[in-house]
Amino acid sequence: MTQPLLEITLLAYDEANAVDVFGPLQVFASANELLEAQPNHLAKPRYRTRLISLQATPEVKLATQTQVLCDGVLADLAASIPDTLIIVGGTPAISLAQDSNLIQSLQKLLPSVRRVASVCSGAFILAATGVLNGRRATTHWNRYAEFRARFPEVQLDIDALFTHDGKYYCSAGVTTGIDLSLQLVQDDCGQRLALETARQMVAFYHRPGGQNQFNSPITGSCELQHPALRKAQNYIHQHLDQTLEVTALADLAAMSVRNFSRQFTAETGLAPSRYIAQVRLNQARWLLETSELAIPTIAQRCGFQSSDILRRKFLQVLKVAPADYRKRFSVYTKELADES
């Protein structure tokens, strides 16, 4: 007996990210092609996709300035509830999340939808409906602080490429909409079809590492305003290869350890020891990207006692080994990237 088509509806708007739209659409199209090639494809679930505009008219202009004619507008979904709803990302998602009429319309619609997902900053729109409160979610790493400030009740996982909590899925940024969509195919049709779909698209089935590896290694190194704290901060950055004790840093700032730790944490958002650990890791990432130094030398210069400790730290925080990180981000030669 033939199973009904699973309708996947994507919600788009002017200046939405084009990859957020076409990446997921291609996943479901490729899955359909593979299903149709199977002898027993009539017994398998298949997909029908629709692109719906969040604006008054069905025409949207994506961030690539590509003019797209959608299949309808949001109001049309009241008469045709999709199986799965995906809210795509884009710069306007931040302001759309404050559109009360849009949010109220989604709040009426979402309870009837079996599965709901967001791509990248589309998580702001989804979170504004309240359905992510108390749930695990993610969004683009560059929007992490803003998202956490606006939606403190959401359990934000900044390193996840995508999250799944109940019927709600969220993906991190842009191309991770493909990762999420492959997971939806796996949920519907099994691991084998998801893997074959990834191969067909020449995409990762399970991408190595988390999204923290794509965060700029110089993020969070802003100069502190307090002169005494800035003096200690500069010392940290200039002496990473040395033991950096909080007591010595407090002496340098002419403060008690307690007062130094309190003020330093207030300005940086991190306790001194955690700040030092973050700076060491960031510097190691920077050297892996921009230098030809051997990994043991980088470990020593950044204050790691051995390259093995550096490797463990990378795996713990970035979910990727230093050598693999270099392969992805080094500006130098393939021979250097192949260093192990």
Tab-separated table of C-alpha atoms in Angstrom:
chain	number	residue	atom	x	y	z
A	1	MET	CA	0.000	0.000	0.000
A	2	THR	CA	1.393	3.414	-0.974
A	3	GLN	CA	2.157	5.733	1.926
A	4	PRO	CA	1.021	9.385	1.609
A	5	LEU	CA	3.437	12.055	0.487
A	6	LEU	CA	5.167	13.876	3.323
A	7	GLU	CA	4.775	17.576	2.678
A	8	ILE	CA	7.800	19.700	3.623
A	9	THR	CA	7.079	23.425	3.735
A	10	LEU	CA	9.800	26.052	3.962
A	11	LEU	CA	9.020	29.583	5.128
A	12	ALA	CA	11.000	32.280	3.294
A	13	TYR	CA	11.106	36.091	3.099
A	14	ASP	CA	13.060	38.906	1.475
A	15	GLU	CA	16.824	38.656	2.162
A	16	ALA	CA	16.546	35.066	3.402
A	17	ASN	CA	19.718	33.048	2.922
A	18	ALA	CA	19.531	31.204	-0.403
A	19	VAL	CA	21.422	28.135	0.863
A	20	ASP	CA	18.989	27.873	3.786
A	21	VAL	CA	16.239	27.535	1.176
A	22	PHE	CA	17.794	25.488	-1.602
A	23	GLY	CA	20.006	23.235	0.540
A	24	PRO	CA	17.084	21.502	2.313
A	25	LEU	CA	14.984	21.522	-0.871
A	26	GLN	CA	17.729	19.663	-2.722
A	27	VAL	CA	18.065	17.074	0.071
A	28	PHE	CA	14.405	16.109	-0.271
A	29	ALA	CA	14.581	16.205	-4.082
A	30	SER	CA	17.630	13.919	-4.089
A	31	ALA	CA	15.946	11.557	-1.625
A	32	ASN	CA	12.938	11.380	-3.944
A	33	GLU	CA	15.153	10.511	-6.925
A	34	LEU	CA	16.775	7.676	-4.995
A	35	LEU	CA	13.431	6.367	-3.764
A	36	GLU	CA	11.988	6.370	-7.254
A	37	ALA	CA	14.960	4.315	-8.476
A	38	GLN	CA	14.204	1.533	-5.990
A	39	PRO	CA	12.048	-1.414	-7.165
A	40	ASN	CA	9.765	-1.093	-4.130
A	41	HIS	CA	9.609	2.695	-4.100
A	42	LEU	CA	5.791	2.751	-3.997
A	43	ALA	CA	5.902	1.394	-0.442
A	44	LYS	CA	8.265	4.142	0.714
A	45	PRO	CA	7.439	7.616	2.028
A	46	ARG	CA	8.193	10.342	-0.487
A	47	TYR	CA	8.368	14.106	-0.274
A	48	ARG	CA	6.454	17.020	-1.734
A	49	THR	CA	8.009	20.410	-1.031
A	50	ARG	CA	6.473	23.862	-0.935
A	51	LEU	CA	8.051	27.272	-0.498
A	52	ILE	CA	5.804	29.703	1.375
A	53	SER	CA	6.308	33.452	1.704
A	54	LEU	CA	6.021	35.145	5.082
A	55	GLN	CA	5.109	38.344	3.260
A	56	ALA	CA	1.823	39.580	1.844
A	57	THR	CA	2.692	38.399	-1.659
A	58	PRO	CA	4.304	35.147	-2.841
A	59	GLU	CA	7.319	36.883	-4.399
A	60	VAL	CA	10.513	37.065	-2.309
A	61	LYS	CA	13.994	38.320	-3.166
A	62	LEU	CA	16.657	36.215	-1.441
A	63	ALA	CA	19.942	37.569	-0.080
A	64	THR	CA	21.568	36.611	-3.402
A	65	GLN	CA	19.092	39.038	-5.043
A	66	THR	CA	17.451	36.028	-6.695
A	67	GLN	CA	13.765	36.678	-7.291
A	68	VAL	CA	11.710	33.624	-6.298
A	69	LEU	CA	8.010	32.973	-6.792
A	70	CYS	CA	6.804	30.963	-3.809
A	71	ASP	CA	3.942	28.468	-3.805
A	72	GLY	CA	1.805	30.657	-1.586
A	73	VAL	CA	1.687	32.767	1.566
A	74	LEU	CA	1.449	31.840	5.250
A	75	ALA	CA	-2.337	32.191	5.397
A	76	ASP	CA	-2.640	29.387	2.819
A	77	LEU	CA	-1.320	26.849	5.334
A	78	ALA	CA	-4.478	27.064	7.423
A	79	ALA	CA	-6.261	25.001	4.775
A	80	SER	CA	-3.315	22.686	4.081
A	81	ILE	CA	-1.242	21.785	7.153
A	82	PRO	CA	2.219	20.446	6.185
A	83	ASP	CA	3.835	17.428	7.774
A	84	THR	CA	7.057	19.368	8.382
A	85	LEU	CA	7.628	23.117	8.632
A	86	ILE	CA	11.120	24.616	8.210
A	87	ILE	CA	11.816	28.282	9.010
A	88	VAL	CA	14.857	29.451	7.064
A	89	GLY	CA	17.445	31.926	8.267
A	90	GLY	CA	18.593	35.337	7.132
A	91	THR	CA	19.428	38.740	8.567
A	92	PRO	CA	15.739	39.851	8.699
A	93	ALA	CA	14.856	36.894	10.951
A	94	ILE	CA	15.969	38.949	13.955
A	95	SER	CA	13.381	41.665	13.284
A	96	LEU	CA	10.726	39.226	12.045
A	97	ALA	CA	10.910	37.553	15.454
A	98	GLN	CA	9.469	40.810	16.856
A	99	ASP	CA	6.531	40.910	14.427
A	100	SER	CA	3.613	40.136	16.736
A	101	ASN	CA	1.186	39.315	13.921
A	102	LEU	CA	3.598	36.817	12.382
A	103	ILE	CA	4.390	35.195	15.726
A	104	GLN	CA	0.706	34.871	16.612
A	105	SER	CA	-0.006	33.242	13.242
A	106	LEU	CA	2.775	30.731	13.820
A	107	GLN	CA	1.579	30.044	17.365
A	108	LYS	CA	-1.810	29.028	15.936
A	109	LEU	CA	-0.222	26.881	13.225
A	110	LEU	CA	2.586	25.015	15.005
A	111	PRO	CA	0.475	22.748	17.262
A	112	SER	CA	-1.030	21.137	14.141
A	113	VAL	CA	2.337	20.464	12.451
A	114	ARG	CA	3.978	17.100	13.164
A	115	ARG	CA	7.564	18.350	12.912
A	116	VAL	CA	9.028	21.861	13.062
A	117	ALA	CA	12.558	23.003	12.265
A	118	SER	CA	14.626	26.153	11.906
A	119	VAL	CA	17.799	26.841	9.944
A	120	CYS	CA	20.410	29.280	11.253
A	121	SER	CA	18.823	32.537	12.517
A	122	GLY	CA	15.382	31.129	11.748
A	123	ALA	CA	15.678	29.906	15.351
A	124	PHE	CA	14.898	33.479	16.472
A	125	ILE	CA	11.461	33.287	14.826
A	126	LEU	CA	10.798	29.828	16.216
A	127	ALA	CA	11.952	30.793	19.722
A	128	ALA	CA	9.736	33.904	19.679
A	129	THR	CA	6.675	31.626	19.564
A	130	GLY	CA	7.692	30.180	22.948
A	131	VAL	CA	7.819	26.558	21.765
A	132	LEU	CA	11.560	26.266	22.451
A	133	ASN	CA	11.323	27.324	26.102
A	134	GLY	CA	12.914	24.618	28.221
A	135	ARG	CA	14.091	22.811	25.091
A	136	ARG	CA	17.530	22.294	23.595
A	137	ALA	CA	18.186	24.424	20.501
A	138	THR	CA	20.959	26.037	18.502
A	139	THR	CA	21.597	28.868	16.058
A	140	HIS	CA	24.546	30.434	14.250
A	141	TRP	CA	27.546	30.896	16.565
A	142	ASN	CA	27.736	34.603	15.683
A	143	ARG	CA	24.206	35.128	17.043
A	144	TYR	CA	24.766	33.163	20.246
A	145	ALA	CA	25.001	36.083	22.716
A	146	GLU	CA	22.007	37.894	21.219
A	147	PHE	CA	19.889	34.750	21.177
A	148	ARG	CA	20.744	33.874	24.766
A	149	ALA	CA	19.885	37.413	25.920
A	150	ARG	CA	16.518	37.415	24.146
A	151	PHE	CA	15.509	33.838	24.918
A	152	PRO	CA	17.054	32.883	28.283
A	153	GLU	CA	14.578	30.026	28.807
A	154	VAL	CA	15.899	28.150	25.759
A	155	GLN	CA	18.673	25.627	26.431
A	156	LEU	CA	21.086	26.919	23.811
A	157	ASP	CA	23.793	24.528	22.597
A	158	ILE	CA	26.247	26.674	20.680
A	159	ASP	CA	28.464	23.818	19.434
A	160	ALA	CA	25.716	21.608	18.010
A	161	LEU	CA	25.379	21.465	14.221
A	162	PHE	CA	21.713	20.698	14.818
A	163	THR	CA	19.502	19.812	17.774
A	164	HIS	CA	16.404	17.649	18.193
A	165	ASP	CA	14.076	18.036	21.169
A	166	GLY	CA	10.586	16.609	20.875
A	167	LYS	CA	9.156	17.589	17.518
A	168	TYR	CA	11.463	20.614	17.240
A	169	TYR	CA	14.742	20.692	15.316
A	170	CYS	CA	17.203	23.580	14.981
A	171	SER	CA	20.338	23.808	12.846
A	172	ALA	CA	23.327	26.058	13.404
A	173	GLY	CA	24.042	27.998	10.256
A	174	VAL	CA	23.546	28.007	6.483
A	175	THR	CA	24.907	24.649	5.248
A	176	THR	CA	23.847	22.876	8.457
A	177	GLY	CA	20.323	23.027	7.055
A	178	ILE	CA	21.561	20.198	4.835
A	179	ASP	CA	22.761	18.238	7.882
A	180	LEU	CA	19.378	18.712	9.550
A	181	SER	CA	17.445	17.728	6.426
A	182	LEU	CA	19.505	14.541	6.056
A	183	GLN	CA	18.527	13.700	9.640
A	184	LEU	CA	14.853	14.208	8.756
A	185	VAL	CA	15.283	11.838	5.804
A	186	GLN	CA	16.883	9.296	8.133
A	187	ASP	CA	13.989	9.627	10.597
A	188	ASP	CA	11.481	9.058	7.799
A	189	CYS	CA	13.203	6.560	5.522
A	190	GLY	CA	16.119	5.068	7.430
A	191	GLN	CA	19.854	5.483	7.662
A	192	ARG	CA	20.649	3.887	4.302
A	193	LEU	CA	18.625	6.371	2.260
A	194	ALA	CA	20.042	9.314	4.243
A	195	LEU	CA	23.576	8.070	3.569
A	196	GLU	CA	22.857	7.537	-0.134
A	197	THR	CA	21.325	11.018	-0.335
A	198	ALA	CA	24.443	12.540	1.240
A	199	ARG	CA	26.640	10.658	-1.224
A	200	GLN	CA	24.470	11.804	-4.126
A	201	MET	CA	24.953	15.417	-2.999
A	202	VAL	CA	28.660	14.932	-2.165
A	203	ALA	CA	27.850	16.134	1.343
A	204	PHE	CA	28.834	14.934	4.804
A	205	TYR	CA	26.443	12.371	6.248
A	206	HIS	CA	27.753	13.106	9.751
A	207	ARG	CA	29.950	16.192	9.621
A	208	PRO	CA	33.048	15.968	11.872
A	209	GLY	CA	33.278	18.413	14.747
A	210	GLY	CA	30.857	21.079	15.945
A	211	GLN	CA	30.231	24.644	14.847
A	212	ASN	CA	32.691	26.112	17.368
A	213	GLN	CA	35.498	25.253	14.954
A	214	PHE	CA	34.072	27.852	12.532
A	215	ASN	CA	34.032	30.619	15.146
A	216	SER	CA	36.797	33.152	14.608
A	217	PRO	CA	39.766	32.391	16.901
A	218	ILE	CA	40.204	36.100	17.639
A	219	THR	CA	36.629	36.514	18.921
A	220	GLY	CA	36.484	37.711	22.513
A	221	SER	CA	39.945	39.347	22.616
A	222	CYS	CA	38.728	42.939	22.970
A	223	GLU	CA	40.963	45.198	25.029
A	224	LEU	CA	39.701	45.747	28.570
A	225	GLN	CA	38.802	49.275	29.697
A	226	HIS	CA	40.146	49.186	33.259
A	227	PRO	CA	43.864	50.150	33.065
A	228	ALA	CA	45.014	47.664	35.731
A	229	LEU	CA	42.981	44.826	34.211
A	230	ARG	CA	44.244	45.748	30.745
A	231	LYS	CA	47.811	45.491	32.028
A	232	ALA	CA	47.134	41.960	33.273
A	233	GLN	CA	45.336	41.089	30.053
A	234	ASN	CA	48.266	42.228	27.923
A	235	TYR	CA	50.624	40.203	30.081
A	236	ILE	CA	48.505	37.090	29.522
A	237	HIS	CA	48.575	37.508	25.750
A	238	GLN	CA	52.319	38.157	25.692
A	239	HIS	CA	53.337	35.287	28.005
A	240	LEU	CA	51.158	32.334	27.004
A	241	ASP	CA	54.176	30.022	27.041
A	242	GLN	CA	54.643	30.671	30.768
A	243	THR	CA	52.728	29.569	33.851
A	244	LEU	CA	50.085	32.212	34.455
A	245	GLU	CA	48.978	32.216	38.078
A	246	VAL	CA	46.048	34.346	39.154
A	247	THR	CA	47.987	35.533	42.204
A	248	ALA	CA	50.748	36.923	39.974
A	249	LEU	CA	48.218	38.607	37.691
A	250	ALA	CA	46.481	40.165	40.697
A	251	ASP	CA	49.843	41.494	41.937
A	252	LEU	CA	50.485	42.934	38.485
A	253	ALA	CA	47.141	44.736	38.679
A	254	ALA	CA	47.864	45.829	42.288
A	255	MET	CA	44.688	44.140	43.511
A	256	SER	CA	43.776	41.413	45.920
A	257	VAL	CA	43.157	38.052	44.272
A	258	ARG	CA	39.483	38.226	45.185
A	259	ASN	CA	38.979	41.750	43.845
A	260	PHE	CA	40.987	41.019	40.681
A	261	SER	CA	39.037	37.853	39.950
A	262	ARG	CA	35.707	39.601	40.541
A	263	GLN	CA	36.487	42.605	38.337
A	264	PHE	CA	38.185	40.562	35.618
A	265	THR	CA	35.200	38.220	35.415
A	266	ALA	CA	32.792	41.173	35.289
A	267	GLU	CA	34.629	42.714	32.308
A	268	THR	CA	35.411	39.590	30.297
A	269	GLY	CA	32.532	37.297	31.244
A	270	LEU	CA	35.092	34.622	32.164
A	271	ALA	CA	37.020	33.807	35.332
A	272	PRO	CA	40.771	34.510	34.860
A	273	SER	CA	41.668	30.813	34.571
A	274	ARG	CA	38.963	30.226	31.949
A	275	TYR	CA	40.006	33.346	30.058
A	276	ILE	CA	43.606	32.123	29.939
A	277	ALA	CA	42.462	28.714	28.689
A	278	GLN	CA	40.365	30.381	25.982
A	279	VAL	CA	43.222	32.628	24.861
A	280	ARG	CA	45.607	29.659	24.696
A	281	LEU	CA	43.159	27.744	22.509
A	282	ASN	CA	42.446	30.754	20.279
A	283	GLN	CA	46.155	31.396	19.770
A	284	ALA	CA	46.728	27.736	18.878
A	285	ARG	CA	43.938	27.932	16.318
A	286	TRP	CA	45.386	31.127	14.867
A	287	LEU	CA	48.847	29.599	14.517
A	288	LEU	CA	47.419	26.458	12.914
A	289	GLU	CA	45.621	28.631	10.370
A	290	THR	CA	48.340	31.148	9.584
A	291	SER	CA	51.762	29.620	10.318
A	292	GLU	CA	53.924	26.718	9.206
A	293	LEU	CA	54.942	25.878	12.777
A	294	ALA	CA	54.857	22.223	13.792
A	295	ILE	CA	52.036	21.259	16.135
A	296	PRO	CA	54.390	20.474	19.088
A	297	THR	CA	55.906	23.967	18.695
A	298	ILE	CA	52.465	25.554	18.645
A	299	ALA	CA	51.534	23.633	21.786
A	300	GLN	CA	54.640	24.915	23.577
A	301	ARG	CA	54.150	28.534	22.458
A	302	CYS	CA	50.554	28.545	23.636
A	303	GLY	CA	51.293	27.117	27.069
A	304	PHE	CA	50.203	23.505	26.580
A	305	GLN	CA	52.574	21.050	28.230
A	306	SER	CA	52.509	18.726	25.227
A	307	SER	CA	50.932	18.317	21.810
A	308	ASP	CA	48.827	15.513	23.291
A	309	ILE	CA	47.293	17.933	25.806
A	310	LEU	CA	46.640	20.368	22.957
A	311	ARG	CA	44.953	17.586	21.007
A	312	ARG	CA	42.720	16.659	23.966
A	313	LYS	CA	41.714	20.299	24.409
A	314	PHE	CA	40.802	20.630	20.725
A	315	LEU	CA	38.722	17.456	20.837
A	316	GLN	CA	36.994	18.588	24.027
A	317	VAL	CA	36.084	22.081	22.836
A	318	LEU	CA	36.024	21.927	19.033
A	319	LYS	CA	35.330	18.207	18.503
A	320	VAL	CA	38.209	18.044	15.995
A	321	ALA	CA	41.947	17.254	16.273
A	322	PRO	CA	44.553	20.009	15.613
A	323	ALA	CA	45.832	18.271	12.456
A	324	ASP	CA	42.301	18.006	11.053
A	325	TYR	CA	41.593	21.622	11.988
A	326	ARG	CA	44.701	22.656	10.055
A	327	LYS	CA	43.572	20.654	7.025
A	328	ARG	CA	40.342	22.632	6.918
A	329	PHE	CA	41.582	26.128	7.687
A	330	SER	CA	45.312	26.441	6.946
A	331	VAL	CA	46.280	29.061	4.370
A	332	TYR	CA	49.404	27.056	3.560
A	333	THR	CA	50.217	23.994	1.478
A	334	LYS	CA	48.551	20.605	1.264
A	335	GLU	CA	51.788	19.070	2.534
A	336	LEU	CA	51.532	21.109	5.698
A	337	ALA	CA	47.825	20.332	6.054
A	338	ASP	CA	48.616	16.638	5.892
A	339	GLU	CA	50.868	16.891	8.977
A	340	SER	CA	49.841	14.479	11.709
